[in-house]
mmCIF file of C-alpha atoms in Angstrom:
data_model
loop_
_atom_site.group_PDB
_atom_site.id
_atom_site.type_symbol
_atom_site.label_atom_id
_atom_site.label_comp_id
_atom_site.label_asym_id
_atom_site.label_seq_id
_atom_site.Cartn_x
_atom_site.Cartn_y
_atom_site.Cartn_z
ATOM 1 C CA UNK A 1 -69.860 -5.583 -151.784
ATOM 2 C CA UNK A 2 -70.586 -6.099 -154.795
ATOM 3 C CA UNK A 3 -70.995 -2.951 -157.607
ATOM 4 C CA UNK A 4 -73.894 -4.252 -159.696
ATOM 5 C CA UNK A 5 -73.498 -1.799 -162.065
ATOM 6 C CA UNK A 6 -69.453 -2.201 -162.585
ATOM 7 C CA UNK A 7 -70.739 -4.583 -166.045
ATOM 8 C CA UNK A 8 -74.173 -3.705 -167.040
ATOM 9 C CA UNK A 9 -75.993 0.034 -165.065
ATOM 10 C CA UNK A 10 -79.239 -2.054 -164.035
ATOM 11 C CA UNK A 11 -80.887 -3.459 -162.097
ATOM 12 C CA UNK A 12 -84.229 -5.987 -162.042
ATOM 13 C CA UNK A 13 -86.345 -4.951 -159.631
ATOM 14 C CA UNK A 14 -90.094 -5.903 -158.229
ATOM 15 C CA UNK A 15 -93.316 -3.948 -156.793
ATOM 16 C CA UNK A 16 -95.656 -6.005 -155.603
ATOM 17 C CA UNK A 17 -99.658 -4.930 -155.659
ATOM 18 C CA UNK A 18 -101.852 -7.278 -153.386
ATOM 19 C CA UNK A 19 -105.828 -6.599 -154.703
ATOM 20 C CA UNK A 20 -108.186 -8.689 -153.383
ATOM 21 C CA UNK A 21 -110.417 -12.438 -154.606
ATOM 22 C CA UNK A 22 -112.941 -10.580 -156.140
ATOM 23 C CA UNK A 23 -111.475 -7.713 -157.546
ATOM 24 C CA UNK A 24 -110.083 -7.871 -161.804
ATOM 25 C CA UNK A 25 -106.742 -9.132 -161.212
ATOM 26 C CA UNK A 26 -106.639 -9.639 -164.554
ATOM 27 C CA UNK A 27 -106.794 -5.814 -165.370
ATOM 28 C CA UNK A 28 -105.037 -5.234 -162.721
ATOM 29 C CA UNK A 29 -102.073 -7.486 -164.164
ATOM 30 C CA UNK A 30 -102.238 -5.197 -167.378
ATOM 31 C CA UNK A 31 -102.220 -2.264 -165.796
ATOM 32 C CA UNK A 32 -98.963 -3.419 -163.863
ATOM 33 C CA UNK A 33 -97.573 -4.670 -167.132
ATOM 34 C CA UNK A 34 -98.431 -1.080 -169.398
ATOM 35 C CA UNK A 35 -97.375 0.608 -166.830
ATOM 36 C CA UNK A 36 -93.977 -0.905 -166.799
ATOM 37 C CA UNK A 37 -93.316 -1.089 -170.299
ATOM 38 C CA UNK A 38 -93.145 2.590 -169.773
ATOM 39 C CA UNK A 39 -91.514 2.873 -167.734
ATOM 40 C CA UNK A 40 -88.616 0.851 -168.932
ATOM 41 C CA UNK A 41 -89.233 0.579 -173.343
ATOM 42 C CA UNK A 42 -86.329 3.324 -173.689
ATOM 43 C CA UNK A 43 -83.969 1.667 -171.408
ATOM 44 C CA UNK A 44 -83.943 -1.779 -173.192
ATOM 45 C CA UNK A 45 -81.790 -1.579 -176.582
ATOM 46 C CA UNK A 46 -79.346 0.014 -174.632
ATOM 47 C CA UNK A 47 -79.939 -2.898 -171.757
ATOM 48 C CA UNK A 48 -80.292 -5.623 -173.887
ATOM 49 C CA UNK A 49 -76.473 -5.598 -175.067
ATOM 50 C CA UNK A 50 -74.995 -4.642 -171.977
ATOM 51 C CA UNK A 51 -76.263 -7.886 -170.832
ATOM 52 C CA UNK A 52 -75.310 -9.410 -174.203
ATOM 53 C CA UNK A 53 -72.340 -8.456 -173.536
ATOM 54 C CA UNK A 54 -71.867 -9.359 -170.302
ATOM 55 C CA UNK A 55 -72.836 -13.020 -171.107
ATOM 56 C CA UNK A 56 -69.654 -13.256 -173.653
ATOM 57 C CA UNK A 57 -68.027 -11.871 -170.308
ATOM 58 C CA UNK A 58 -69.737 -14.330 -168.038
ATOM 59 C CA UNK A 59 -71.320 -17.361 -167.645
ATOM 60 C CA UNK A 60 -74.705 -15.753 -167.572
ATOM 61 C CA UNK A 61 -77.949 -17.571 -169.415
ATOM 62 C CA UNK A 62 -79.361 -14.753 -171.230
ATOM 63 C CA UNK A 63 -83.263 -13.886 -170.017
ATOM 64 C CA UNK A 64 -85.189 -11.163 -171.055
ATOM 65 C CA UNK A 65 -85.577 -7.270 -170.061
ATOM 66 C CA UNK A 66 -88.709 -6.826 -170.369
ATOM 67 C CA UNK A 67 -90.990 -6.447 -167.885
ATOM 68 C CA UNK A 68 -92.614 -9.501 -166.844
ATOM 69 C CA UNK A 69 -95.718 -10.524 -164.112
ATOM 70 C CA UNK A 70 -95.858 -13.278 -161.271
ATOM 71 C CA UNK A 71 -98.629 -14.075 -159.322
ATOM 72 C CA UNK A 72 -99.191 -15.826 -155.714
ATOM 73 C CA UNK A 73 -102.090 -17.080 -154.302
ATOM 74 C CA UNK A 74 -102.032 -16.348 -150.570
ATOM 75 C CA UNK A 75 -105.123 -16.744 -147.318
ATOM 76 C CA UNK A 76 -105.499 -13.205 -148.193
ATOM 77 C CA UNK A 77 -105.476 -12.103 -151.795
ATOM 78 C CA UNK A 78 -103.795 -12.770 -155.044
ATOM 79 C CA UNK A 79 -100.720 -10.747 -155.041
ATOM 80 C CA UNK A 80 -99.271 -8.867 -158.323
ATOM 81 C CA UNK A 81 -95.613 -8.162 -158.714
ATOM 82 C CA UNK A 82 -94.104 -6.599 -161.309
ATOM 83 C CA UNK A 83 -90.762 -7.998 -162.512
ATOM 84 C CA UNK A 84 -88.960 -4.435 -164.840
ATOM 85 C CA UNK A 85 -85.165 -3.513 -165.219
ATOM 86 C CA UNK A 86 -83.919 0.313 -163.605
ATOM 87 C CA UNK A 87 -80.978 1.735 -164.314
ATOM 88 C CA UNK A 88 -79.271 1.544 -161.096
ATOM 89 C CA UNK A 89 -79.350 4.593 -159.915
ATOM 90 C CA UNK A 90 -82.928 5.723 -161.034
ATOM 91 C CA UNK A 91 -84.001 2.557 -158.577
ATOM 92 C CA UNK A 92 -85.695 4.722 -155.541
ATOM 93 C CA UNK A 93 -87.097 7.451 -157.440
ATOM 94 C CA UNK A 94 -88.816 4.618 -160.005
ATOM 95 C CA UNK A 95 -90.560 2.401 -157.916
ATOM 96 C CA UNK A 96 -91.502 4.898 -155.328
ATOM 97 C CA UNK A 97 -93.054 6.725 -158.642
ATOM 98 C CA UNK A 98 -95.158 3.766 -159.580
ATOM 99 C CA UNK A 99 -96.628 2.798 -156.971
ATOM 100 C CA UNK A 100 -98.136 6.426 -156.471
ATOM 101 C CA UNK A 101 -99.555 6.289 -159.908
ATOM 102 C CA UNK A 102 -100.042 2.330 -159.418
ATOM 103 C CA UNK A 103 -102.245 3.367 -157.097
ATOM 104 C CA UNK A 104 -103.612 6.182 -158.272
ATOM 105 C CA UNK A 105 -104.507 3.794 -161.332
ATOM 106 C CA UNK A 106 -106.046 1.669 -159.080
ATOM 107 C CA UNK A 107 -108.746 4.220 -157.574
ATOM 108 C CA UNK A 108 -110.482 4.953 -160.836
ATOM 109 C CA UNK A 109 -110.384 1.037 -161.785
ATOM 110 C CA UNK A 110 -114.103 -0.392 -160.291
ATOM 111 C CA UNK A 111 -113.172 -3.405 -160.189
ATOM 112 C CA UNK A 112 -109.565 -3.688 -159.126
ATOM 113 C CA UNK A 113 -109.275 -2.948 -155.588
ATOM 114 C CA UNK A 114 -105.972 -3.090 -152.778
ATOM 115 C CA UNK A 115 -106.004 -6.109 -150.208
ATOM 116 C CA UNK A 116 -104.946 -5.175 -146.520
ATOM 117 C CA UNK A 117 -104.733 -6.854 -143.834
ATOM 118 C CA UNK A 118 -107.687 -5.458 -141.216
ATOM 119 C CA UNK A 119 -108.265 -6.743 -137.665
ATOM 120 C CA UNK A 120 -110.973 -5.879 -135.587
ATOM 121 C CA UNK A 121 -111.403 -7.023 -132.259
ATOM 122 C CA UNK A 122 -114.681 -7.136 -130.984
ATOM 123 C CA UNK A 123 -115.405 -8.328 -127.291
ATOM 124 C CA UNK A 124 -112.405 -8.413 -125.621
ATOM 125 C CA UNK A 125 -113.009 -8.673 -121.696
ATOM 126 C CA UNK A 126 -112.011 -6.232 -119.111
ATOM 127 C CA UNK A 127 -108.681 -6.419 -117.911
ATOM 128 C CA UNK A 128 -108.898 -7.428 -113.692
ATOM 129 C CA UNK A 129 -105.283 -6.221 -112.215
ATOM 130 C CA UNK A 130 -104.084 -8.799 -109.856
#
């Protein structure tokens, strides 16, 4: 068992939103990054100072506490992942709030469509019992 909050108190968390290939994925990524920055702005100074202290104590490499966007192309959509820091005790609440706000925001964006896998079976042959 690990105590992730013992020396730092923060975690890097991620949320992923799939968008269609016909979407303006760059706009979707901008929106996600903007939301990530809003949620983490007040944490940056403390998180960075604590991270530097932890690096002095342990052989860790410094990494930015700024939110970051990652893209992955799949067969069906483009996955946009937002990586951000969060107070370990607030992780689930913040993640749910970010998803809610992003979904609401994407509904107002004409050129951003959240992707989903939908399969429709047509022409299914009738079943015969033996």
